[in-house]
PDB file of C-alpha atoms and ligand atoms in Angstrom:
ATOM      1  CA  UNK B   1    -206.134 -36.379  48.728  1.00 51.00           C
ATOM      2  CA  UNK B   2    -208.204 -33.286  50.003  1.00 52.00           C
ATOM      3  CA  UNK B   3    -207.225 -32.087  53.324  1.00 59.00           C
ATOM      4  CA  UNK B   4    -208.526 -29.319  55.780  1.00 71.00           C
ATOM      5  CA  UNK B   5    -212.089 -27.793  54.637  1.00 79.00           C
ATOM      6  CA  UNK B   6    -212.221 -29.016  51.392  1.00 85.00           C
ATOM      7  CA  UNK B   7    -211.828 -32.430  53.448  1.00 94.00           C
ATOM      8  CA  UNK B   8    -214.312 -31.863  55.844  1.00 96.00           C
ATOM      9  CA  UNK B   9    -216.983 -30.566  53.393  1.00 96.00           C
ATOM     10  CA  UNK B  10    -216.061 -34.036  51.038  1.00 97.00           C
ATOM     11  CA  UNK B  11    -216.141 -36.051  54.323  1.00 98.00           C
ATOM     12  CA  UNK B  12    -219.929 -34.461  54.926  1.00 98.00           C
ATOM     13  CA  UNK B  13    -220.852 -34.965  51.483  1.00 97.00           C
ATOM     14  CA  UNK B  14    -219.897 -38.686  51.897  1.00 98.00           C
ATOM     15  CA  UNK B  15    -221.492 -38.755  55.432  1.00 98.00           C
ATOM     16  CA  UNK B  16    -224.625 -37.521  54.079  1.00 97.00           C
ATOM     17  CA  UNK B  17    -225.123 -40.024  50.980  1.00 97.00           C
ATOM     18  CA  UNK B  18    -223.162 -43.201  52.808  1.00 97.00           C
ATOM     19  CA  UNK B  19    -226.093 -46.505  53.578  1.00 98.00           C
ATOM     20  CA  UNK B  20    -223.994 -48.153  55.991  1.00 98.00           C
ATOM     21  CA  UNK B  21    -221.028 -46.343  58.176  1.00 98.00           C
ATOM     22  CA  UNK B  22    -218.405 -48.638  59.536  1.00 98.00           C
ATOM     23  CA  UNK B  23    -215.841 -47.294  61.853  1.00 98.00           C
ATOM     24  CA  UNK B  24    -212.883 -48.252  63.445  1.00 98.00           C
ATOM     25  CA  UNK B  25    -210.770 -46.678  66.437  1.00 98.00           C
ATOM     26  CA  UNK B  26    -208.009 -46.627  68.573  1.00 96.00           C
ATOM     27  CA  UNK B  27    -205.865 -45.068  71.137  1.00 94.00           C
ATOM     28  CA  UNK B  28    -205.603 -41.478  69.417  1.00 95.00           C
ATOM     29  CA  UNK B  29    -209.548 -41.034  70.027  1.00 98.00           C
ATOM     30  CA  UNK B  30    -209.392 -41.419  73.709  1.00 96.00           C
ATOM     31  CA  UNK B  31    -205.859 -39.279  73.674  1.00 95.00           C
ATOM     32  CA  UNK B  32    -207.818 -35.828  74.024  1.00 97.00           C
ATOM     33  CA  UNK B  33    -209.419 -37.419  77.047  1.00 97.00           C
ATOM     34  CA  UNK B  34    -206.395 -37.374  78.718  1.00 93.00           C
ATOM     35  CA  UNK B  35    -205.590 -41.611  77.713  1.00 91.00           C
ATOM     36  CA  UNK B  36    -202.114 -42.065  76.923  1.00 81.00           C
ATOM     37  CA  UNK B  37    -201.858 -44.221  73.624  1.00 77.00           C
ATOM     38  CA  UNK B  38    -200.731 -46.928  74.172  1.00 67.00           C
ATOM     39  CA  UNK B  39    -197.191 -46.893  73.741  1.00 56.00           C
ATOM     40  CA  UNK B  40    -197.123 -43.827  76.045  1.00 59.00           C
ATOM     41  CA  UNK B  41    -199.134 -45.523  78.998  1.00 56.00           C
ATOM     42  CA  UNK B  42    -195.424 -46.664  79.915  1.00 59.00           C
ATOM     43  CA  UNK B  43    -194.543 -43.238  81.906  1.00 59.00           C
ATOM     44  CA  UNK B  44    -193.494 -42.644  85.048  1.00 58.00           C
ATOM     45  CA  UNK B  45    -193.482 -45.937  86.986  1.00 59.00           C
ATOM     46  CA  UNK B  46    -194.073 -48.169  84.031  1.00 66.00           C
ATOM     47  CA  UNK B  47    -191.473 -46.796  81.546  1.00 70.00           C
ATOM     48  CA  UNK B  48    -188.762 -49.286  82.351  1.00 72.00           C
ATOM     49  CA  UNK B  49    -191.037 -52.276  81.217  1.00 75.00           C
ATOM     50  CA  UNK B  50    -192.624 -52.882  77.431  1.00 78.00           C
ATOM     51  CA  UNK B  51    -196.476 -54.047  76.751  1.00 74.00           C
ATOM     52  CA  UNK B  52    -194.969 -57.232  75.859  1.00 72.00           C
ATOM     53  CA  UNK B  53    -193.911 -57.864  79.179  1.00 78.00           C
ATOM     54  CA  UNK B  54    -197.604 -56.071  80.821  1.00 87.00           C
ATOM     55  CA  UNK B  55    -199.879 -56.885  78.442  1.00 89.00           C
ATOM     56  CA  UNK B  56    -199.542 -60.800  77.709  1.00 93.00           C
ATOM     57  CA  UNK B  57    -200.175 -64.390  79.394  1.00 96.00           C
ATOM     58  CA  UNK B  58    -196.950 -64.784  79.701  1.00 94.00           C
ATOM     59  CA  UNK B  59    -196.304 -61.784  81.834  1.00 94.00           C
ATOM     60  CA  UNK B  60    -198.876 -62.304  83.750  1.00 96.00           C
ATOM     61  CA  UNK B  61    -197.957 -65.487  84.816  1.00 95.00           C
ATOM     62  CA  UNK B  62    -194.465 -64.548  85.191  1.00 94.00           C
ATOM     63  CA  UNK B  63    -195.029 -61.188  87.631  1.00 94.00           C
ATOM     64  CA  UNK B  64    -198.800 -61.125  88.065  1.00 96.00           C
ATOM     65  CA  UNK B  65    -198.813 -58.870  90.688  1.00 96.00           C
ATOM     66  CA  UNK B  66    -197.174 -56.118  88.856  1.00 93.00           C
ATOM     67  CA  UNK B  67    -199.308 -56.532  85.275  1.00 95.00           C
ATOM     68  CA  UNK B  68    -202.478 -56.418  87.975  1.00 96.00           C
ATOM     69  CA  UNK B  69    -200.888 -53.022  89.295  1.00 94.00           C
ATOM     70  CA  UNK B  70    -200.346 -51.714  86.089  1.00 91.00           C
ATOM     71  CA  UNK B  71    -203.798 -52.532  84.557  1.00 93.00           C
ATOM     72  CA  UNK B  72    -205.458 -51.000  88.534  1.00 94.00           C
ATOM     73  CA  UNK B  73    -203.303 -47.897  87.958  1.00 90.00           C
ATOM     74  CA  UNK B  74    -204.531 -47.687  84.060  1.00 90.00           C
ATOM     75  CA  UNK B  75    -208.280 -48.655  85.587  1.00 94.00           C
ATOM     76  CA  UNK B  76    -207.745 -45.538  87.889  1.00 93.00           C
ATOM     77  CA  UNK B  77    -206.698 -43.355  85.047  1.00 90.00           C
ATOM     78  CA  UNK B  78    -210.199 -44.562  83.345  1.00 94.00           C
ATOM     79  CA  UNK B  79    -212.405 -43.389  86.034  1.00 94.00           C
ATOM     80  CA  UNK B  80    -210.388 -39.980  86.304  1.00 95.00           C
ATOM     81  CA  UNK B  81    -211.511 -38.655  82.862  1.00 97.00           C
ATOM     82  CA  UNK B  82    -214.437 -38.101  80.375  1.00 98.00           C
ATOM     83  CA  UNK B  83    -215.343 -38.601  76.927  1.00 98.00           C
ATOM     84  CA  UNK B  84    -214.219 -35.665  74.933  1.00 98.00           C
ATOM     85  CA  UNK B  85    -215.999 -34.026  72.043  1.00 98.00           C
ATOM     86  CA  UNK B  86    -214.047 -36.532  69.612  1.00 98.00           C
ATOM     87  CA  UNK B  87    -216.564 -39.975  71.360  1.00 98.00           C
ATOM     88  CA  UNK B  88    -219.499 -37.428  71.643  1.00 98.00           C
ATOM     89  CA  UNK B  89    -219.204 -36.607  67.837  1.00 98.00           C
ATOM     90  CA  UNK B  90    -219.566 -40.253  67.277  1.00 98.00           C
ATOM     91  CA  UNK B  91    -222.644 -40.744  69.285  1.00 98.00           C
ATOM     92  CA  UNK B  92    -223.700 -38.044  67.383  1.00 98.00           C
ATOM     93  CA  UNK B  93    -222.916 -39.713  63.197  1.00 98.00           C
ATOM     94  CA  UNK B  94    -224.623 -42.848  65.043  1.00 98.00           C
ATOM     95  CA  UNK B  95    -227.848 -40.864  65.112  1.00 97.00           C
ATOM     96  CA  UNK B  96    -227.789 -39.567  61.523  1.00 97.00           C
ATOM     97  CA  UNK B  97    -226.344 -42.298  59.201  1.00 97.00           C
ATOM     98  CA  UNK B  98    -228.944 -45.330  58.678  1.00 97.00           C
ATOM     99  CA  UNK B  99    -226.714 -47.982  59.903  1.00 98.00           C
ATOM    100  CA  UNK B 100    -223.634 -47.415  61.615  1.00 98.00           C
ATOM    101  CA  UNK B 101    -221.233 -49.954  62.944  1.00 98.00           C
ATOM    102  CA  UNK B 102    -218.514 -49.085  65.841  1.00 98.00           C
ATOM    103  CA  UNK B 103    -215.321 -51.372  66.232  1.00 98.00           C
ATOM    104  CA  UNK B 104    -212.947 -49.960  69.029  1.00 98.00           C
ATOM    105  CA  UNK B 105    -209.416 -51.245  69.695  1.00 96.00           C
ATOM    106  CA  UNK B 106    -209.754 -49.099  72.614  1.00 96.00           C
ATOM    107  CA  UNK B 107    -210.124 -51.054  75.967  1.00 95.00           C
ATOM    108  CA  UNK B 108    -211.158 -47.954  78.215  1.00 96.00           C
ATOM    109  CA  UNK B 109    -215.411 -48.105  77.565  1.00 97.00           C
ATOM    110  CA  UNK B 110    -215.202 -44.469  76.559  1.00 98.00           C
ATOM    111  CA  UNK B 111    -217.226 -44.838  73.559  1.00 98.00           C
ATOM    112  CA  UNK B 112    -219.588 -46.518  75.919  1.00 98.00           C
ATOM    113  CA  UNK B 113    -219.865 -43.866  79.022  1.00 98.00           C
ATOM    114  CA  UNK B 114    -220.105 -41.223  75.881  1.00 98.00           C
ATOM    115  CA  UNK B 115    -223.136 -42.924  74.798  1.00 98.00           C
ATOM    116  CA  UNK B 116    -222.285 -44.543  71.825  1.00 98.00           C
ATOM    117  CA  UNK B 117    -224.277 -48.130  71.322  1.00 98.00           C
ATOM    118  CA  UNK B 118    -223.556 -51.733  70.084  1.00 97.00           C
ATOM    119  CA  UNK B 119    -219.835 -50.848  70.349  1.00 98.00           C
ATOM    120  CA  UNK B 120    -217.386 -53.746  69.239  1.00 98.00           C
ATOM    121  CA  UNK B 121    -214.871 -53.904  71.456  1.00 97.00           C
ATOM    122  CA  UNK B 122    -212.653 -56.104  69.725  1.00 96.00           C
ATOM    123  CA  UNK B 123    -209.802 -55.497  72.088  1.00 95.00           C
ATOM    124  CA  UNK B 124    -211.932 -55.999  75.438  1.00 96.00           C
ATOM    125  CA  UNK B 125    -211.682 -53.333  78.450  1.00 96.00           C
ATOM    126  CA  UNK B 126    -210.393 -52.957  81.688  1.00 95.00           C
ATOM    127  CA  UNK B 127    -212.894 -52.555  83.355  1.00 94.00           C
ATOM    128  CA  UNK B 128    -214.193 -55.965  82.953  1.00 96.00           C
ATOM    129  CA  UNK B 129    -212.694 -58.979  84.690  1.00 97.00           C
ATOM    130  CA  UNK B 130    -212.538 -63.001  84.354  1.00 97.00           C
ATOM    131  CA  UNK B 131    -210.476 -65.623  85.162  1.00 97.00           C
ATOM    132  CA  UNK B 132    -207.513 -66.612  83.454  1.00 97.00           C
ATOM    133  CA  UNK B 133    -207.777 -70.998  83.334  1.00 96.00           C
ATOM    134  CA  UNK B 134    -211.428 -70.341  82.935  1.00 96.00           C
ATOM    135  CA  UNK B 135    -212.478 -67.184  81.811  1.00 95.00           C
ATOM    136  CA  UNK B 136    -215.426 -66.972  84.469  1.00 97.00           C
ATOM    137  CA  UNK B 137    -216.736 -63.616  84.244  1.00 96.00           C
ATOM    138  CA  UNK B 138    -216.293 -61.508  87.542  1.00 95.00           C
ATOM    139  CA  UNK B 139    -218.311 -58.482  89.069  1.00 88.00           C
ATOM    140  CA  UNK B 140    -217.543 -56.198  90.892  1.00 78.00           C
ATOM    141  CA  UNK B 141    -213.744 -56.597  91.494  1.00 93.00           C
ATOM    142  CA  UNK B 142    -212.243 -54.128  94.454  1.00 93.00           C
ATOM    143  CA  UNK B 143    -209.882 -51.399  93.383  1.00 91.00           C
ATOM    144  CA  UNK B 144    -206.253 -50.686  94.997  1.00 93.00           C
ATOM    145  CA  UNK B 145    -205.245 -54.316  95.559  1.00 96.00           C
ATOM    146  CA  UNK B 146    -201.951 -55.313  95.251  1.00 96.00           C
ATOM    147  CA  UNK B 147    -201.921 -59.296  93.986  1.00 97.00           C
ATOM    148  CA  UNK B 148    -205.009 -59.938  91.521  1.00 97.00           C
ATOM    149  CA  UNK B 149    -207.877 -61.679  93.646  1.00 97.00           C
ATOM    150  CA  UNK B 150    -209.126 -65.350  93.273  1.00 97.00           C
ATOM    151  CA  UNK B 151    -211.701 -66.848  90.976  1.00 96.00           C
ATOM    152  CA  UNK B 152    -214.436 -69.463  92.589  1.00 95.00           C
ATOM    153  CA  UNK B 153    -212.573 -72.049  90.921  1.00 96.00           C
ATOM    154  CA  UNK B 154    -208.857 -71.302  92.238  1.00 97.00           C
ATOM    155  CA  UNK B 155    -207.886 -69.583  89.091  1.00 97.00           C
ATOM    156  CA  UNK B 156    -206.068 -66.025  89.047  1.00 98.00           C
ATOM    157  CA  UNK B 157    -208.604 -62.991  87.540  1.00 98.00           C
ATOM    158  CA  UNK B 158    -207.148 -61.080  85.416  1.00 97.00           C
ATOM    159  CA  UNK B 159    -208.414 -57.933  83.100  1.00 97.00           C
ATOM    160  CA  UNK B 160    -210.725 -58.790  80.248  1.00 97.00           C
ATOM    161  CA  UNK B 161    -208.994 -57.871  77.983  1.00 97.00           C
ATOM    162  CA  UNK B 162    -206.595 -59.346  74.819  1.00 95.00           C
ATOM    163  CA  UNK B 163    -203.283 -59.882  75.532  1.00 95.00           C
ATOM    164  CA  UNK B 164    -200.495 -59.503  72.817  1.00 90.00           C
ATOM    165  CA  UNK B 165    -200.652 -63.479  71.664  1.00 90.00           C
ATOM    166  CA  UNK B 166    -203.667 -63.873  72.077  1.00 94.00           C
ATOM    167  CA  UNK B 167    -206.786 -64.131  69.648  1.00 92.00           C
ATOM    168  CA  UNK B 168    -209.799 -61.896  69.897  1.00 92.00           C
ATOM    169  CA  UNK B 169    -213.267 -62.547  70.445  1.00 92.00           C
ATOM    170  CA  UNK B 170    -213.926 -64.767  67.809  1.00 94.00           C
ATOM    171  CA  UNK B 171    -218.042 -63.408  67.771  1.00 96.00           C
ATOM    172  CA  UNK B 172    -216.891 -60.119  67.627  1.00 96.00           C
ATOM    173  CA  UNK B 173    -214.367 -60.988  65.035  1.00 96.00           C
ATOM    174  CA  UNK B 174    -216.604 -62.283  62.583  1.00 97.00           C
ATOM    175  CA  UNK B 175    -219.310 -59.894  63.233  1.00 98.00           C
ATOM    176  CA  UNK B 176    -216.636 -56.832  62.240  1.00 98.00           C
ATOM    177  CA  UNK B 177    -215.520 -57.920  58.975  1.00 98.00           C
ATOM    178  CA  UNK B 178    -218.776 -58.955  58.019  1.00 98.00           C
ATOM    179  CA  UNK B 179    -220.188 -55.179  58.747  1.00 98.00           C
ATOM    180  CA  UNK B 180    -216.454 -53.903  56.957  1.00 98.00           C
ATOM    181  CA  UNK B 181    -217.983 -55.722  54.150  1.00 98.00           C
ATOM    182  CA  UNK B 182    -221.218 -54.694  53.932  1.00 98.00           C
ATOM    183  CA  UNK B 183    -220.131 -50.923  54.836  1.00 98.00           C
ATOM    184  CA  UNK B 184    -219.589 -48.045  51.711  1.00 98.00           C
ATOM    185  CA  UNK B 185    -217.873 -45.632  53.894  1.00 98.00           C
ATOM    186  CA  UNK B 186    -215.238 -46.444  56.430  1.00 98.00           C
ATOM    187  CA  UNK B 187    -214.214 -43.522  58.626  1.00 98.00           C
ATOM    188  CA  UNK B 188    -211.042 -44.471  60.793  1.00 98.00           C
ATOM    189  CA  UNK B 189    -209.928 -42.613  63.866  1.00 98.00           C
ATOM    190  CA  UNK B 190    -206.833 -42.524  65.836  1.00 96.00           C
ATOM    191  CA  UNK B 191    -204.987 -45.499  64.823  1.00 95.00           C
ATOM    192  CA  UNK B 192    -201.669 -46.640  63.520  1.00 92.00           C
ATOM    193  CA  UNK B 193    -203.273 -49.274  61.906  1.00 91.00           C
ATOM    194  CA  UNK B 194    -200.196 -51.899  63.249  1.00 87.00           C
ATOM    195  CA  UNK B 195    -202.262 -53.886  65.316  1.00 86.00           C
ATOM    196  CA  UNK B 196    -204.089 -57.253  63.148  1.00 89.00           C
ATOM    197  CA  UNK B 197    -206.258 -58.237  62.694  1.00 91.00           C
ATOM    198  CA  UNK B 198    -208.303 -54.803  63.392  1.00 93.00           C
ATOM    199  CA  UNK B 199    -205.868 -52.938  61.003  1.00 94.00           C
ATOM    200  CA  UNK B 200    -207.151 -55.337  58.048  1.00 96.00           C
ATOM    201  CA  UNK B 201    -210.596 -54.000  58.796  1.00 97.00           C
ATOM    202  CA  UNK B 202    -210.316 -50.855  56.987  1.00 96.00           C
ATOM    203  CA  UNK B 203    -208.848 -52.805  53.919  1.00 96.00           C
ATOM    204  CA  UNK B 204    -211.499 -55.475  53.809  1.00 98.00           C
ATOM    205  CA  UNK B 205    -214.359 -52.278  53.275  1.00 98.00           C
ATOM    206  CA  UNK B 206    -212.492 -51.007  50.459  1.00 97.00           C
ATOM    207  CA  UNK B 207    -211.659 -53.594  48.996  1.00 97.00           C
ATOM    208  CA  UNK B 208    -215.805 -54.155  49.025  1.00 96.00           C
ATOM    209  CA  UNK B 209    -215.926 -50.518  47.559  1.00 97.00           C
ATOM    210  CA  UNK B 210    -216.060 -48.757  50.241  1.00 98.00           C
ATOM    211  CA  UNK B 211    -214.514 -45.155  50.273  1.00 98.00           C
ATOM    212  CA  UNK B 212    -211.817 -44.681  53.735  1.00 97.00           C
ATOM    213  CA  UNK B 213    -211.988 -41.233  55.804  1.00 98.00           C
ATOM    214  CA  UNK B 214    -208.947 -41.025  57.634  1.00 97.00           C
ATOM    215  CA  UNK B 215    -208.856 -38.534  60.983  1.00 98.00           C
ATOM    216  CA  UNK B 216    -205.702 -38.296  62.646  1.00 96.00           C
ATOM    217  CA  UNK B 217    -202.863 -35.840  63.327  1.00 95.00           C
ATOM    218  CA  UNK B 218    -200.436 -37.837  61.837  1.00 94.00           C
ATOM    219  CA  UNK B 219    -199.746 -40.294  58.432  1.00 95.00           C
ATOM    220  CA  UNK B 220    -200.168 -43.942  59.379  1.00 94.00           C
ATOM    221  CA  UNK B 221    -199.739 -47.523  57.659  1.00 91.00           C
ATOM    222  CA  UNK B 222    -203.753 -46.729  56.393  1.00 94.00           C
ATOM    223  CA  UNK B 223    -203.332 -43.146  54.935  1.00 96.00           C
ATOM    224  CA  UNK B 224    -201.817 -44.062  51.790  1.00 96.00           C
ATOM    225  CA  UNK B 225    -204.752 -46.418  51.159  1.00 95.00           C
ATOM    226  CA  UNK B 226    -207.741 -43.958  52.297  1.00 96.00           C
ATOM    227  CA  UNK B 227    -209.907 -41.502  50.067  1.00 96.00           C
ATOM    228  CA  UNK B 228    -209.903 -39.022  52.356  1.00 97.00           C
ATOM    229  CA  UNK B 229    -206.839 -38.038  55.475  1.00 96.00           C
ATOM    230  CA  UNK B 230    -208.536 -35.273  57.584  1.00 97.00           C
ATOM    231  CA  UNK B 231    -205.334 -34.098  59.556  1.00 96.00           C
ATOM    232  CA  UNK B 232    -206.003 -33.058  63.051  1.00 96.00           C
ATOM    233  CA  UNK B 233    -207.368 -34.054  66.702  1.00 97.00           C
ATOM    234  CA  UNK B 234    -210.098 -36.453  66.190  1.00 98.00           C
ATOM    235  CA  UNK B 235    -211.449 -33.916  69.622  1.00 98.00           C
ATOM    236  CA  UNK B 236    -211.706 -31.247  66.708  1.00 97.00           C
ATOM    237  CA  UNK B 237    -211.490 -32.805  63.263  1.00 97.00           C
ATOM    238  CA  UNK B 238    -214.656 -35.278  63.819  1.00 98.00           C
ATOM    239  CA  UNK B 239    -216.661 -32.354  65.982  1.00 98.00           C
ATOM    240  CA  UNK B 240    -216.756 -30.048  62.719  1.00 97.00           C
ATOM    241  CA  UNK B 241    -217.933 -32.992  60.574  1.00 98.00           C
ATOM    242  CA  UNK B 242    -221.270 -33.095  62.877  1.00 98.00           C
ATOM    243  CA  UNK B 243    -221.612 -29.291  63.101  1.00 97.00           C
ATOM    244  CA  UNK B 244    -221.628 -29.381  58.936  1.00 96.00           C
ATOM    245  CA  UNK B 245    -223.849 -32.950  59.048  1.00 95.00           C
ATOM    246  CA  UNK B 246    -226.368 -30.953  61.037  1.00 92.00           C
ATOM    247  CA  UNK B 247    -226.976 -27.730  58.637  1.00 88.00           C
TER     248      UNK B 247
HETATM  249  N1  APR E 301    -206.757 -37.662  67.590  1.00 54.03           N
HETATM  250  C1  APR E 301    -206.686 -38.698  66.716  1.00 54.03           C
HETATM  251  N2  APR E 301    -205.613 -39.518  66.618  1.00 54.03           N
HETATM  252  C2  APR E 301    -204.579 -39.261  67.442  1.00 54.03           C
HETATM  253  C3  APR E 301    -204.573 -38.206  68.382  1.00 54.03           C
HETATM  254  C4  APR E 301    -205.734 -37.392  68.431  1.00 54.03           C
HETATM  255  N3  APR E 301    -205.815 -36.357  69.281  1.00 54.03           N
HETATM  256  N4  APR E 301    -203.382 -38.228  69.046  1.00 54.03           N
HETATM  257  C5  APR E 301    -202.671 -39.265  68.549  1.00 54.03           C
HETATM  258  N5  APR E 301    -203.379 -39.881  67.579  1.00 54.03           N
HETATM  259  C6  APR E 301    -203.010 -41.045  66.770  1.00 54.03           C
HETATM  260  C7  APR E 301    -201.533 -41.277  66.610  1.00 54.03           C
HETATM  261  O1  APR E 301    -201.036 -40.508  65.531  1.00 54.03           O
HETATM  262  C8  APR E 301    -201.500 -42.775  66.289  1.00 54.03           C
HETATM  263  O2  APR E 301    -201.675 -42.978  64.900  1.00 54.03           O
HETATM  264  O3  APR E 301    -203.482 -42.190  67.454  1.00 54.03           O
HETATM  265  C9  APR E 301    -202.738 -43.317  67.009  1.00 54.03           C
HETATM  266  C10 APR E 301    -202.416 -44.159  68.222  1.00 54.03           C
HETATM  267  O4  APR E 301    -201.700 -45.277  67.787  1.00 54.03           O
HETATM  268  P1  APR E 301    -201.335 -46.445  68.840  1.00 54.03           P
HETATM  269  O5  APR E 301    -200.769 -45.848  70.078  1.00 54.03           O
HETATM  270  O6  APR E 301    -200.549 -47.478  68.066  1.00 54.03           O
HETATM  271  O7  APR E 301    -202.748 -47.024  69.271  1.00 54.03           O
HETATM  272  P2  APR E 301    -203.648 -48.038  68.482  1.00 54.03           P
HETATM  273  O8  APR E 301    -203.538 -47.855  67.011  1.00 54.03           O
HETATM  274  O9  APR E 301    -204.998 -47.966  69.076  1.00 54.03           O
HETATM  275  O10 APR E 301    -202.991 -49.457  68.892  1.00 54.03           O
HETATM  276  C11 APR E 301    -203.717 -50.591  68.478  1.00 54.03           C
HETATM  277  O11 APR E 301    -202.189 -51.992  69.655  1.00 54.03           O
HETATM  278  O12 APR E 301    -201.014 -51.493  71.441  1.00 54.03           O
HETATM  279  C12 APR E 301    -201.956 -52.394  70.983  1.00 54.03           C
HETATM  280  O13 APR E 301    -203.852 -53.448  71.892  1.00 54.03           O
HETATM  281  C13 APR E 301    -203.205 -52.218  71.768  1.00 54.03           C
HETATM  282  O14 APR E 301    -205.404 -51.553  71.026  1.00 54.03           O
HETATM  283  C14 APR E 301    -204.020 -51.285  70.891  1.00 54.03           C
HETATM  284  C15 APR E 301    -203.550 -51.658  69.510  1.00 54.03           C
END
């Protein structure tokens, strides 16, 4: 397992020759933008409570008022910062390798305002909203309100997102391992890899031959399986990659 240049000039080498990029995210990518990860987004106000009781149906149901807080307060945090160099370096591998294929766990449409396109987000984002009996789609919901508003239909909106519990997108399910599949490089980013099904994603390319970049500042469940751990601040680690890819 190669780390620091040596890494980077393998990952490049890889970068260079790979046919089909697939590449998977999480929290740690949007970190360096000033996100939380997930498991830190419970500060201040929200540290006496645990996702499972913000970030489910059941929650919601129970206390909606104070998951619809949480999510407008997290919403708010969103709009405050920017893609950093780590989401721009990806926009940039997008333009280089022939086929590349995004999956974010990530529900905070960074990828997206950084310019990255087609972006699975498997996970959903917070920015989007629908109703919770029938997941009507919603525009344009206000900001700063204290209950979540009503849908047409008399149902409670709630964030667009997945809840713990609940299953994913099944399109966008399907249409993630079957580009893990047909990828021959993986390159993972700021993940712990706990979450399924997204941390089987990584697996399900490898086991199709495809070699795993790691970048993250720490060892995850995924590092002992990947070709390649690149150590560091995907804001740094994945920015040197594209300076090399460009020479
Ligand atoms: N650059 C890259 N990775 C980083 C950075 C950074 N600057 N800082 C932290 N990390 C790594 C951490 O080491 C950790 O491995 O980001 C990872 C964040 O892990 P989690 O907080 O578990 O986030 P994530 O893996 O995205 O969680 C997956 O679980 O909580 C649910 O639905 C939620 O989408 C989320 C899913």
């Amino acid at each position: 397992m190669k780390t620091g240049a040596a890494g980077i000039e393998l990952a490049v080498d890889w970068l260079k020759n790979c046919k089909f990029l697939f590449v998977l995210t999480g929290a740690g990518v949007s970190k360096e933008s000033g996100i939380p990860t997930f498991r830190d987004a419970l500060e201040g106000l929200w540290a006496n409570y645990n996702p499972e009781e913000l970030a489910t149906p059941q929650g919601f149901k129970k206390n909606p008022s104070l998951v619809w807080q949480w999510y407008d307060s997290r919403r708010d945090k969103v709009k405050e910062v920017e893609p950093n160099p780590g989401h721009f370096a990806l926009v940039e591998i997008q333009k280089i390798v022939p086929n590349f294929f995004l999956v974010t766990q990530n529900v905070d449409g960074l990828h997206i305002r950084a310019g990255s396109t087609d972006v699975v987000e498997i996970h959903g984002n917070i920015s989007r909203f629908k109703c919770f009996d029938k997941h009507h789609e919603q525009a344009d919901v206000p900001g700063g309100l204290k209950e979540p508003p009503k849908c047409d239909c008399g149902s409670l909106i709630r964030p667009d997102v997945v809840w713990f519990g609940e299953a994913m997108p099944e399109k966008l399910l399907r249409s993630s391992f079957a580009a893990a599949e047909k990828a021959d490089l993986a390159l993972v980013v700021g993940t712990s890899g706990l979450v399924q099904p997204a941390a089987s994603l990584p697996f399900v390319a490898k086991q199709n031959g495809a070699r795993i970049i790691e970048v993250n500042p720490n060892r995850t469940e995924l590092t002992d399986s990947c070709d390649l751990f690149l150590e560091g601040p995907s804001g740094m680690v994945l920015p040197e990659i594209v300076e090399k890819l460009r020479r």
